[in-house]
PDB file of C-alpha atoms and ligand atoms in Angstrom:
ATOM      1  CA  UNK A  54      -0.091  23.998  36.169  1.00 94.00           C
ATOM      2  CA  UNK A  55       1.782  27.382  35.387  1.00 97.00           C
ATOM      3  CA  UNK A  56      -0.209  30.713  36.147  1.00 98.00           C
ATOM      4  CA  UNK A  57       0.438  34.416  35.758  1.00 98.00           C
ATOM      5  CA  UNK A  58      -1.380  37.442  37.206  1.00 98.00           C
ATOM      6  CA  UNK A  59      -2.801  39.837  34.677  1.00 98.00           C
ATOM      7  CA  UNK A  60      -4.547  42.750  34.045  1.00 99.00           C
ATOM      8  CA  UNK A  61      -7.197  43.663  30.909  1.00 98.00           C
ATOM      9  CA  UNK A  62      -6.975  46.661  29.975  1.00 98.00           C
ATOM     10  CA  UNK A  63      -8.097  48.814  26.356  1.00 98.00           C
ATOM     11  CA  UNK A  64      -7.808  51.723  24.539  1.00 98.00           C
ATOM     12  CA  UNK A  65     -10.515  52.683  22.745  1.00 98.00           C
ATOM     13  CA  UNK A  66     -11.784  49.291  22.740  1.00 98.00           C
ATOM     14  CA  UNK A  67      -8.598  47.500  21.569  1.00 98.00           C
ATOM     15  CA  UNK A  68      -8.288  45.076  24.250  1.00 98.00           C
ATOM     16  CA  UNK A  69      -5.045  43.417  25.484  1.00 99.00           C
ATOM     17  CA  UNK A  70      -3.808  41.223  28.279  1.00 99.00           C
ATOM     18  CA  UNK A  71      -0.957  42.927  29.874  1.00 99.00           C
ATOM     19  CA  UNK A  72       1.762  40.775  32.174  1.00 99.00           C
ATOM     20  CA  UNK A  73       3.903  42.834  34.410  1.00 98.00           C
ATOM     21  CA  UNK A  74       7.418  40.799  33.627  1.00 98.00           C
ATOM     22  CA  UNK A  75       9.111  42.817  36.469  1.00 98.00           C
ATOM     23  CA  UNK A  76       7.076  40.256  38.318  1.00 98.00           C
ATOM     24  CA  UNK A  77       5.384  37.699  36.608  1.00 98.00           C
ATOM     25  CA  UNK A  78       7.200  35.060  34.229  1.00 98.00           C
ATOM     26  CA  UNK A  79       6.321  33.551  30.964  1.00 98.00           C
ATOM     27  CA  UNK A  80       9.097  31.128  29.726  1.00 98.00           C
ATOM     28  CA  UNK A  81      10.258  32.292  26.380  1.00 98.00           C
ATOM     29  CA  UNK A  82       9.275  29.616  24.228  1.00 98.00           C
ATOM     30  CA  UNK A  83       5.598  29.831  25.552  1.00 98.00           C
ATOM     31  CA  UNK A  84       4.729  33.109  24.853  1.00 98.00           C
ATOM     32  CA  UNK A  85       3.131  32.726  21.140  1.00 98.00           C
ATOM     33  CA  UNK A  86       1.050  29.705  22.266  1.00 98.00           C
ATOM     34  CA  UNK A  87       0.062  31.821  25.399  1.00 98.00           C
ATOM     35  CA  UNK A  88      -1.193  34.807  23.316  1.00 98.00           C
ATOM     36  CA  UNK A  89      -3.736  32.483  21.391  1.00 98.00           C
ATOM     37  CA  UNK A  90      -4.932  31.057  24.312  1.00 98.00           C
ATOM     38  CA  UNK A  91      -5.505  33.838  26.405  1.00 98.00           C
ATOM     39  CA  UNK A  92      -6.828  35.617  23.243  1.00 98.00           C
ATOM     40  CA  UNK A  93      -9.135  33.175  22.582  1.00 98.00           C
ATOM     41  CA  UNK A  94     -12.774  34.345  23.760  1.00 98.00           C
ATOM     42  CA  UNK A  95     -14.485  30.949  24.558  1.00 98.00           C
ATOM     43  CA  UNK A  96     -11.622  29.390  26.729  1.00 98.00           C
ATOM     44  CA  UNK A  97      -8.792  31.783  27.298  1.00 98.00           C
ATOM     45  CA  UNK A  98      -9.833  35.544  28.619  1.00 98.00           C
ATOM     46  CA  UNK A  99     -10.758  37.038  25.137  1.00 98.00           C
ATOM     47  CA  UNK A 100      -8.988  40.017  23.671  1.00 98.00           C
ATOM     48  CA  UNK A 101      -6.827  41.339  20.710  1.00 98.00           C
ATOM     49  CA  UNK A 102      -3.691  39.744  21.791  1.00 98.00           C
ATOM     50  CA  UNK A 103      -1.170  39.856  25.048  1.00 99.00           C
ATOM     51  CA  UNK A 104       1.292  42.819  26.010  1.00 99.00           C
ATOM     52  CA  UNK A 105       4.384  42.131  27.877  1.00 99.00           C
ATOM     53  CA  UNK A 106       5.330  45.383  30.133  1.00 99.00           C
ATOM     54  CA  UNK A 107       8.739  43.976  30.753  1.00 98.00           C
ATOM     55  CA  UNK A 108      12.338  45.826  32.551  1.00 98.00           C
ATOM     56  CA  UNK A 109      14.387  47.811  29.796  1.00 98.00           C
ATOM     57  CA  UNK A 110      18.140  48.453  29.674  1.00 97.00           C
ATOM     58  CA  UNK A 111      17.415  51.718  27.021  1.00 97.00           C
ATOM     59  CA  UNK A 112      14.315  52.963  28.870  1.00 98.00           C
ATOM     60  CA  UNK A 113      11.895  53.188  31.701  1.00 98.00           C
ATOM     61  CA  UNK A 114      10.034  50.039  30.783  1.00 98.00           C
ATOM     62  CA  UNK A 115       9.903  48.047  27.359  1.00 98.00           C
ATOM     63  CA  UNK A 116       6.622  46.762  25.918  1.00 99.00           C
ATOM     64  CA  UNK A 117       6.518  43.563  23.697  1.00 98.00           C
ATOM     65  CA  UNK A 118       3.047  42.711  21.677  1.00 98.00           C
ATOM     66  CA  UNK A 119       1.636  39.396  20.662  1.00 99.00           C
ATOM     67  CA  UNK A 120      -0.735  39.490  18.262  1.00 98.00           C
ATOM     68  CA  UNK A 121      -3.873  36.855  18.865  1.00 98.00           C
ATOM     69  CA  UNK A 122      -2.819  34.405  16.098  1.00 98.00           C
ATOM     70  CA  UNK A 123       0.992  34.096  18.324  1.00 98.00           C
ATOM     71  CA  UNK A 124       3.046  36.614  15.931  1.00 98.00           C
ATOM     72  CA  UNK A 125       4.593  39.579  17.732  1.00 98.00           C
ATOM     73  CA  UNK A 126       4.512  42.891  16.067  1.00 98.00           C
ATOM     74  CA  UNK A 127       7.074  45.573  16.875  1.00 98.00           C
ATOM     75  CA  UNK A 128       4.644  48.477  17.810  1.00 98.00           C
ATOM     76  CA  UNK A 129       1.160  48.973  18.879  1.00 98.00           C
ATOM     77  CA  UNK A 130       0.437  52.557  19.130  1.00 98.00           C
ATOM     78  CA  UNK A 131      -2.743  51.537  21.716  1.00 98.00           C
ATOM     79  CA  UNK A 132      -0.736  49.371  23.771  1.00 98.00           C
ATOM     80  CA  UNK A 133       1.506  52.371  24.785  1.00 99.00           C
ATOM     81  CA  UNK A 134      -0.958  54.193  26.146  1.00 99.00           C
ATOM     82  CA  UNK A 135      -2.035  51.582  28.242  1.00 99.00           C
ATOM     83  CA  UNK A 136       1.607  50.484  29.265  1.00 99.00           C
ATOM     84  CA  UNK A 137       2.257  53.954  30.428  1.00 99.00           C
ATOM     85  CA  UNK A 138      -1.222  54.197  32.489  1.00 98.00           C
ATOM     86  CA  UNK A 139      -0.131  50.561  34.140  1.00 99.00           C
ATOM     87  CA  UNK A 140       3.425  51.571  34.583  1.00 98.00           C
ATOM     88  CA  UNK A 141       2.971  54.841  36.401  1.00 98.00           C
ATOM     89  CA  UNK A 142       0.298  53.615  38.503  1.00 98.00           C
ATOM     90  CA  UNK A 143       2.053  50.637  39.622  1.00 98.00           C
ATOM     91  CA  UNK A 144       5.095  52.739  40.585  1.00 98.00           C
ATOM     92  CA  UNK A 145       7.276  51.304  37.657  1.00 98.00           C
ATOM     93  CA  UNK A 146       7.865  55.291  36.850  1.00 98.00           C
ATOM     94  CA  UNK A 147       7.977  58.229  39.318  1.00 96.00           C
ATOM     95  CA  UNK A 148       7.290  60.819  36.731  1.00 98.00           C
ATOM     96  CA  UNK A 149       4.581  61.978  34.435  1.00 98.00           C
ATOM     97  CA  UNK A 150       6.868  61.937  31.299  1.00 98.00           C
ATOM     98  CA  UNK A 151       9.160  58.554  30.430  1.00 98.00           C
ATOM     99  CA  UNK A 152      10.173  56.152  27.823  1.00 98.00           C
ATOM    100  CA  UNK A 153       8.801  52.775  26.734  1.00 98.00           C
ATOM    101  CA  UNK A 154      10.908  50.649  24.661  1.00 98.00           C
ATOM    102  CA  UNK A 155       9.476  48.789  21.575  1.00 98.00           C
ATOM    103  CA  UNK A 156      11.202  46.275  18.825  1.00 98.00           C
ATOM    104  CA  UNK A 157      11.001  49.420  16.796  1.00 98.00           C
ATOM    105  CA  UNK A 158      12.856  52.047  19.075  1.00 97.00           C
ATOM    106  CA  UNK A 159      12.193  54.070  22.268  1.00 98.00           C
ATOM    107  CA  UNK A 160       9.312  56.591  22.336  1.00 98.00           C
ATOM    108  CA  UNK A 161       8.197  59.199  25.086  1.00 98.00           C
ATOM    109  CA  UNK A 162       5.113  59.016  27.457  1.00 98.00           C
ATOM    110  CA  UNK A 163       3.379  61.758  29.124  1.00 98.00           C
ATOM    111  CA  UNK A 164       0.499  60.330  31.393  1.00 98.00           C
ATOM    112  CA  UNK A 165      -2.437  63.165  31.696  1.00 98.00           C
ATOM    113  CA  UNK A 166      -4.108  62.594  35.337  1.00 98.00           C
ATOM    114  CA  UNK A 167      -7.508  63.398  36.646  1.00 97.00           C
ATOM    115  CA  UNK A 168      -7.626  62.018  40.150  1.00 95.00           C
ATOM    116  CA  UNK A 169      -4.433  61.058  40.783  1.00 94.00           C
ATOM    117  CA  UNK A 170      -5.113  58.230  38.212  1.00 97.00           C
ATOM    118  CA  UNK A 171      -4.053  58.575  34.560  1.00 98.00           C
ATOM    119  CA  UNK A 172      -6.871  58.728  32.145  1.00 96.00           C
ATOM    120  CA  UNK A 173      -5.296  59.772  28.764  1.00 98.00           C
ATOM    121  CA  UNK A 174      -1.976  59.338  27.436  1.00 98.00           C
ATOM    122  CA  UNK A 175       0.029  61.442  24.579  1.00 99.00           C
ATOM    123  CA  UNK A 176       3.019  59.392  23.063  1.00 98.00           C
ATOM    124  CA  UNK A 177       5.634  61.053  20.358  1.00 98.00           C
ATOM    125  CA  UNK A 178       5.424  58.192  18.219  1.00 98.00           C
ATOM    126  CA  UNK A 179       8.804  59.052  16.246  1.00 98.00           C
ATOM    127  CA  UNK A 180       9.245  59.500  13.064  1.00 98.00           C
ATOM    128  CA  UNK A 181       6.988  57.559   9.896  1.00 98.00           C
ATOM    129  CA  UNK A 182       9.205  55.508   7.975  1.00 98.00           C
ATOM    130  CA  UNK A 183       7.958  55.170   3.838  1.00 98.00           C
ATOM    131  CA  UNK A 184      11.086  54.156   2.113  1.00 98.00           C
ATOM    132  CA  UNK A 185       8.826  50.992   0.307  1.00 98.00           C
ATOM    133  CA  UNK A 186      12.115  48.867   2.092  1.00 98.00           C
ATOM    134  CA  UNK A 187      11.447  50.628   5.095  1.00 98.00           C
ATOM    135  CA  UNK A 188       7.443  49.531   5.184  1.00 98.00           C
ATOM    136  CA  UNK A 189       8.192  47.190   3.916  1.00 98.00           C
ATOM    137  CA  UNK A 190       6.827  46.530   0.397  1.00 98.00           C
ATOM    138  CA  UNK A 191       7.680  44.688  -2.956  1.00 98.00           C
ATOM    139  CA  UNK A 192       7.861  46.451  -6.191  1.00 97.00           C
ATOM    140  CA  UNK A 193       7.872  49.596  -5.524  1.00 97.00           C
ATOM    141  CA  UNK A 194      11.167  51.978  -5.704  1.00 95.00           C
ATOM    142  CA  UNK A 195      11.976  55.972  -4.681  1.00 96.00           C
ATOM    143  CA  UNK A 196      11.187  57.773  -1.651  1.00 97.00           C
ATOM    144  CA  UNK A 197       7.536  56.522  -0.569  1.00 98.00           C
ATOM    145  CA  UNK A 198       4.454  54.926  -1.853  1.00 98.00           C
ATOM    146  CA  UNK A 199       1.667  57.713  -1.974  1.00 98.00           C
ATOM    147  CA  UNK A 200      -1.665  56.711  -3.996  1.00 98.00           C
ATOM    148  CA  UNK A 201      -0.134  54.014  -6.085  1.00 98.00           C
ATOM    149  CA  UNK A 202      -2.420  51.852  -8.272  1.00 97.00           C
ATOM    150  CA  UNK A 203      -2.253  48.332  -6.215  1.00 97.00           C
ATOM    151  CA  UNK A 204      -4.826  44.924  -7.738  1.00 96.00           C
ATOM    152  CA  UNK A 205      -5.839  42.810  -5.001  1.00 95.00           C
ATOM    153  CA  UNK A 206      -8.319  39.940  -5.259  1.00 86.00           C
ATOM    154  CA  UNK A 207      -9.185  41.344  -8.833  1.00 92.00           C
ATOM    155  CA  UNK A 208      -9.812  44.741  -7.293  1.00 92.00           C
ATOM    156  CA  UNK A 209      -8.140  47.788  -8.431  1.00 96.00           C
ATOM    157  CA  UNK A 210      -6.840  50.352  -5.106  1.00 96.00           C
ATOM    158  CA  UNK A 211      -5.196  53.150  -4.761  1.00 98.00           C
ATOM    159  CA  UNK A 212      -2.894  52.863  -1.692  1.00 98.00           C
ATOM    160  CA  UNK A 213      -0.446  54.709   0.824  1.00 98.00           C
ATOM    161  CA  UNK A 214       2.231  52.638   2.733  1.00 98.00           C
ATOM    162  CA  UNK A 215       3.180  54.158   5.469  1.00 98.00           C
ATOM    163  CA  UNK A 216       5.777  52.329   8.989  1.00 98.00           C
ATOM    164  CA  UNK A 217       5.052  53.267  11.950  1.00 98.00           C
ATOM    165  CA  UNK A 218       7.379  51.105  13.377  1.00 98.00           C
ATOM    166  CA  UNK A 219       4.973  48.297  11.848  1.00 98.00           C
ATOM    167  CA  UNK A 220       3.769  48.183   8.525  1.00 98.00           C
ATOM    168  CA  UNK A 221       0.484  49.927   7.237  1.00 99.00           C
ATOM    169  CA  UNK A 222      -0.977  50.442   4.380  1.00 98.00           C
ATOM    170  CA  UNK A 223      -4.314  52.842   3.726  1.00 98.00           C
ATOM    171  CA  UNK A 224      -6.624  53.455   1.483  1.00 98.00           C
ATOM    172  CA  UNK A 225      -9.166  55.929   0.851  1.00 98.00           C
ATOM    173  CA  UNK A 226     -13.407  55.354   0.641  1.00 98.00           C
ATOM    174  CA  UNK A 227     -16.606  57.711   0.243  1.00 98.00           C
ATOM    175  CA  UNK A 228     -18.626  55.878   2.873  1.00 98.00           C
ATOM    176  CA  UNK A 229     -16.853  54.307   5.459  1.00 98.00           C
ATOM    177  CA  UNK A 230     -20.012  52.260   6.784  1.00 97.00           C
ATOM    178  CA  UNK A 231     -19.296  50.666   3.339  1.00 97.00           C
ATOM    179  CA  UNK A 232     -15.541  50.273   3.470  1.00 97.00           C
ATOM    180  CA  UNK A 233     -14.829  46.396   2.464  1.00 96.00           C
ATOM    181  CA  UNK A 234     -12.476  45.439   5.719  1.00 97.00           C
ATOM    182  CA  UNK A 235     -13.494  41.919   6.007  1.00 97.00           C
ATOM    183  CA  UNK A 236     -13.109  40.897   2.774  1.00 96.00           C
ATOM    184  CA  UNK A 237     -10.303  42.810   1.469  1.00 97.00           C
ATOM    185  CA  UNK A 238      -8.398  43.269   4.600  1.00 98.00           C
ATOM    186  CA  UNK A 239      -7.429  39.426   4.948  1.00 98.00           C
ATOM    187  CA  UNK A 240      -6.739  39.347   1.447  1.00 97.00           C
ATOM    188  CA  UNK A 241      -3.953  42.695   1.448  1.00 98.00           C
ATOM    189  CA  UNK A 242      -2.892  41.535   5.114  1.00 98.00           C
ATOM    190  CA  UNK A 243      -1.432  38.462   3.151  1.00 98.00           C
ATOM    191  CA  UNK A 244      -0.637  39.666  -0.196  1.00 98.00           C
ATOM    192  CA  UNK A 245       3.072  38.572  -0.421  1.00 97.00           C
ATOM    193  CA  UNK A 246       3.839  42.264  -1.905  1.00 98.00           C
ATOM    194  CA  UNK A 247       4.185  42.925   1.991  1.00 98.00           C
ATOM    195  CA  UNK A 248       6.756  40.323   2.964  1.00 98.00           C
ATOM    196  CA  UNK A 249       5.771  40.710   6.690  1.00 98.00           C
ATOM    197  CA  UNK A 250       2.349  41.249   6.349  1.00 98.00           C
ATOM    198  CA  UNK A 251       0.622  44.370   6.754  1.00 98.00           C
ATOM    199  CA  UNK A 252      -2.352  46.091   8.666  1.00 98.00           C
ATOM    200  CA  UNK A 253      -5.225  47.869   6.472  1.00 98.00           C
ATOM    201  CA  UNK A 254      -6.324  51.030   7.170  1.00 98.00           C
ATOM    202  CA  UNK A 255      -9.634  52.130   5.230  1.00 98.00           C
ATOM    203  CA  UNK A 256     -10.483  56.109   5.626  1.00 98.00           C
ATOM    204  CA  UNK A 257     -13.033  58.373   4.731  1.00 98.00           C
ATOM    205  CA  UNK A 258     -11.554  62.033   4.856  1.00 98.00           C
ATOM    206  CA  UNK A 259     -14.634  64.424   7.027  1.00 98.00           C
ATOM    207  CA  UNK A 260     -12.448  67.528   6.389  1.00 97.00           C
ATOM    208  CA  UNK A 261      -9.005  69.095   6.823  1.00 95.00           C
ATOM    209  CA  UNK A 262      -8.386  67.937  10.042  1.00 96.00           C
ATOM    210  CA  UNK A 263     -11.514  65.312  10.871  1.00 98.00           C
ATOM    211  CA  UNK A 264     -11.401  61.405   9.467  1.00 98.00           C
ATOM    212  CA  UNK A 265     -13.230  58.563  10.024  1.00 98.00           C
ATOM    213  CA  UNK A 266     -11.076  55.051  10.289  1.00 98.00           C
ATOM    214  CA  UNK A 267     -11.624  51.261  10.056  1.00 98.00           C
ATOM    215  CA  UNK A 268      -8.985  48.787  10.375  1.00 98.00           C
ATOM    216  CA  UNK A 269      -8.281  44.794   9.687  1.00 98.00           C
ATOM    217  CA  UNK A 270      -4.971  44.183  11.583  1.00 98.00           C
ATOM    218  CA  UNK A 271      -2.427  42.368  11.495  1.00 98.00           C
ATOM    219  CA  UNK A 272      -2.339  39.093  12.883  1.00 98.00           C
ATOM    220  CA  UNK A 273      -5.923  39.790  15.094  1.00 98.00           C
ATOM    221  CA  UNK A 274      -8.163  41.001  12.387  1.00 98.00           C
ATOM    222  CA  UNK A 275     -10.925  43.630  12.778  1.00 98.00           C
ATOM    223  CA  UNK A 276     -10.332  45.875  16.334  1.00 98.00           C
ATOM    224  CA  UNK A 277     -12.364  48.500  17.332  1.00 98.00           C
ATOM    225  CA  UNK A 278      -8.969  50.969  17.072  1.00 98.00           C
ATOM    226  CA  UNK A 279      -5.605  51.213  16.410  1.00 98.00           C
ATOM    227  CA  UNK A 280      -3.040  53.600  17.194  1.00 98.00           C
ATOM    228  CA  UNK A 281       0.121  52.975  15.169  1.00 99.00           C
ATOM    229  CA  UNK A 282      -2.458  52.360  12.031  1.00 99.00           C
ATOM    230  CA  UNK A 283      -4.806  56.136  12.912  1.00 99.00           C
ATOM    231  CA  UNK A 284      -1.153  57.742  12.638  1.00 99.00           C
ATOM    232  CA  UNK A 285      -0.334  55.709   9.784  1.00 99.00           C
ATOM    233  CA  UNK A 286      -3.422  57.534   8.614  1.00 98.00           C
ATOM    234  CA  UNK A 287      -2.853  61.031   9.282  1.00 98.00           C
ATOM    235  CA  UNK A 288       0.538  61.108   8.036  1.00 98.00           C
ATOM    236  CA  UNK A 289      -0.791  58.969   4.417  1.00 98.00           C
ATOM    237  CA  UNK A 290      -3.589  62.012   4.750  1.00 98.00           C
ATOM    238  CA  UNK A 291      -0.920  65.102   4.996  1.00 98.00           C
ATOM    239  CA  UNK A 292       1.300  63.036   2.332  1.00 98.00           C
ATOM    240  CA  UNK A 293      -1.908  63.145   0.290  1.00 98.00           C
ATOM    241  CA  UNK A 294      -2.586  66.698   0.476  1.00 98.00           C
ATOM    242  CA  UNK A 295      -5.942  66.125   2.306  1.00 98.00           C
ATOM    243  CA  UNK A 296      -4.605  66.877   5.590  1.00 97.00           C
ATOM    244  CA  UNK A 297      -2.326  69.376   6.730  1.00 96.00           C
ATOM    245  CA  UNK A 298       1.035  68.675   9.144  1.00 97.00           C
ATOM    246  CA  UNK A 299       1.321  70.368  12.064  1.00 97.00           C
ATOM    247  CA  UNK A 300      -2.531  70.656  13.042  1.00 97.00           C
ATOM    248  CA  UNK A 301      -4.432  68.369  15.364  1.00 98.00           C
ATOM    249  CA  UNK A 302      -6.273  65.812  13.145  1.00 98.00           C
ATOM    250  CA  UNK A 303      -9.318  64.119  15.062  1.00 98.00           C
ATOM    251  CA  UNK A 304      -9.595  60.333  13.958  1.00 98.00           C
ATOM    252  CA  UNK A 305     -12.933  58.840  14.752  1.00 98.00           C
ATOM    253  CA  UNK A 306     -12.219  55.191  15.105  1.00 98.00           C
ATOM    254  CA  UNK A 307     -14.488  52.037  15.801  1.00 98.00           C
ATOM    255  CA  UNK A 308     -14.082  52.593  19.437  1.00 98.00           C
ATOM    256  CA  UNK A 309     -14.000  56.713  19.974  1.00 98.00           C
ATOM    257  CA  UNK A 310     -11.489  59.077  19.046  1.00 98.00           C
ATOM    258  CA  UNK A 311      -7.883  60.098  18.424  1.00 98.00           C
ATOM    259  CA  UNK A 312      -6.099  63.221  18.489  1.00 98.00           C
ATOM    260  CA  UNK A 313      -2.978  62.762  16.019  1.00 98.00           C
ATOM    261  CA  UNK A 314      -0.644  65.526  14.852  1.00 98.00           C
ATOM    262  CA  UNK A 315       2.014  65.409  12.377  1.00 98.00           C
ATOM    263  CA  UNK A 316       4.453  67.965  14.036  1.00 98.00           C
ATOM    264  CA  UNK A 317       6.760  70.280  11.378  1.00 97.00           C
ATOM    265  CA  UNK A 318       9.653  67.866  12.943  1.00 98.00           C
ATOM    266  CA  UNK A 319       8.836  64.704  11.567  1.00 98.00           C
ATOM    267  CA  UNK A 320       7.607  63.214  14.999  1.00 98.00           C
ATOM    268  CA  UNK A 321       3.486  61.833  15.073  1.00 98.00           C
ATOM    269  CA  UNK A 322       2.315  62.786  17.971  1.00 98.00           C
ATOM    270  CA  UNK A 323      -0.910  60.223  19.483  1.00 98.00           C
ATOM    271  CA  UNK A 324      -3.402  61.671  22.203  1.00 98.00           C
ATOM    272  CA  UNK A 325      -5.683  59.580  23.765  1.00 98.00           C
ATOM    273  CA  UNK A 326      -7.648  57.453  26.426  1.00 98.00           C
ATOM    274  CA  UNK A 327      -6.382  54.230  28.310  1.00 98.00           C
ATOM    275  CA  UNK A 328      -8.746  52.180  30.821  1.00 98.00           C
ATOM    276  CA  UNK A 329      -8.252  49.202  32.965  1.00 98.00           C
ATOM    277  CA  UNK A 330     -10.775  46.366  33.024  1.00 98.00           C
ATOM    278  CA  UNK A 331      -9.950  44.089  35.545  1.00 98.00           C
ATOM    279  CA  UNK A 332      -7.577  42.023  37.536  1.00 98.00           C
ATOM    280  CA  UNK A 333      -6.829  38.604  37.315  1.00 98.00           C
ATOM    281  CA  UNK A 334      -4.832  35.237  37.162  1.00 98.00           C
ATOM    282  CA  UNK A 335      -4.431  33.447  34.137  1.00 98.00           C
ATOM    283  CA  UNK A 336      -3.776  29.297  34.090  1.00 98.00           C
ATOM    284  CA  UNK A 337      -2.144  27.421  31.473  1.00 96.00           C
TER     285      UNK A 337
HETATM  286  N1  LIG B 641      -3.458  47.619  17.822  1.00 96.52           N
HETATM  287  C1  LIG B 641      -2.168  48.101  17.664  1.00 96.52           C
HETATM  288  C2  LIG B 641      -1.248  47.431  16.682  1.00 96.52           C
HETATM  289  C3  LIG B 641      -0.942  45.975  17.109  1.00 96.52           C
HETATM  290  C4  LIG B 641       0.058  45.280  16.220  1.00 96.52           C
HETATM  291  C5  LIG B 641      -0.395  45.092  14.789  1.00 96.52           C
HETATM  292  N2  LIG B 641      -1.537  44.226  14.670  1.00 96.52           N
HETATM  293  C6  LIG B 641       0.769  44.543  13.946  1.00 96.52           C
HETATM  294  O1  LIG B 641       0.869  43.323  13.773  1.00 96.52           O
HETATM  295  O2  LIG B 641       1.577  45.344  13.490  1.00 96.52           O
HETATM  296  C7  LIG B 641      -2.066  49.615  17.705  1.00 96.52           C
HETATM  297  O3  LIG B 641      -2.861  50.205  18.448  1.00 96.52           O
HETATM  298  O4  LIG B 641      -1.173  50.200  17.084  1.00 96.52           O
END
């Protein structure tokens, strides 16, 4: 029987199991099946998927996410926070600011302590890609997507695509209590408009710098928050003039809140919490 120590940790209630490769081992070609099992909350450990925190040759540390269906995304705005809180407290960083590699690029930490221990977490997130080949997404051409007319499921939308090193796409609603995320998020998340899926962002604008968020993502359905997608938001929000850039926008999420700020140079810049769970060791 193999094993590997872990330890559960979330952001804002987004959950993942995080491996420390600078000790542990997965072999390669079991890390899909891995994620589903230890995703799975009746006979694995239950959470939104499994996050490698793994030795980098362009940064301080890389992080690699598996979504809980197996499929590994390229970002998760979330997980970052919570790699940085686990890699300076395990002493894989001797500074308060670093870099954490991704599949999309590097990005820079800053841990914010209280304690000694790190309790929230700003990362520069880079810049949002909307070129529709940069999202990506089908049959659209020019510069960006901003409140297009999209049909899914016989329903008319009008949507914002939006990379943030994985693809998102949002749309706006009066009542978020209301918003239709598990019946129209599975059905965009597959559309085959967005050749590599997508994550769905619903949002109902509170005022010029204040939004509320739900999301179905990508490859683990409803979570109680995600990062990459509440930046995804705030930049779809400044693009359609109901934010402004530059200025702090608070994103109440599922699980608490968000501070996310479109700076003047391009780069999103995510605020927020990271906490640890527990400790364990995982058999497969
Ligand atoms: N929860 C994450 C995003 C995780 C990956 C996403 N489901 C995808 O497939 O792109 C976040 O906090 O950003």
């Amino acid at each position: 029987m193999k094993k590997f120590a872990f330890t559960k940790m979330h952001a804002l209630g987004n959950n993942y199991i995080y491996v420390n490769l600078f000790e542990e081992h997965i072999a390669e070609e079991d890390l899909a099946s891995v994620a589903i099992k230890v995703s799975n909350v009746y006979t694995g450990i239950g959470s939104d998927g499994m996050i490698l925190i793994c030795p980098s040759t362009k940064g301080n540390v890389k992080m690699r996410v598996f979504n809980n269906d197996g499929s590994e995304a390229k970002n998760c705005g979330n997980g970052l926070r919570c790699v940085a809180k686990y890699a300076y407290e395990h002493n894989l960083v001797e500074t308060e600011e670093f870099t954490i590699e991704t599949l999309s690029g590097l990005v820079h930490a800053t841990v914010h302590l209280q304690d000694k221990k790190v309790n929230e977490v700003t990362i520069d997130m880079g810049k949002p890609k909307l070129k529709p080949a940069e999202v990506p997404m089908l049959g659209f051409e020019g510069n960006s997507i901003v409140s297009e007319k999209m049909e899914f499921g016989g329903e008319e939308l009008i949507g914002t695509a939006v990379s943030m090193g994985n693809p998102h796409v949002v749309f706006y609603v009066e009542n978020i209590e209301k918003a239709p995320l598990h019946t129209l998020g599975p059905v965009v998340e597959k559309d085959p408009r967005f050749p590599e899926g997508v994550n769905v962002e619903f949002v109902e604008i509170m005022n010029e710098s204040e939004m509320h968020f739900r999301v179905w993502e990508r490859g683990s359905g409803v979570t109680q928050a995600c990062g990459t997608g509440a930046c995804a938001a705030v930049v779809s929000s400044v693009l359609n003039n109901l934010t402004q850039k530059n200025t702090p926008t608070i994103v109440h999420l599922a699980g608490g809140d968000l501070t996310i700020t479109w700076k003047e140079n391009n780069h999103v810049l995510m605020k927020g919490p990271a906490v640890v769970i527990c400790d364990g060791v995982y058999y497969y």
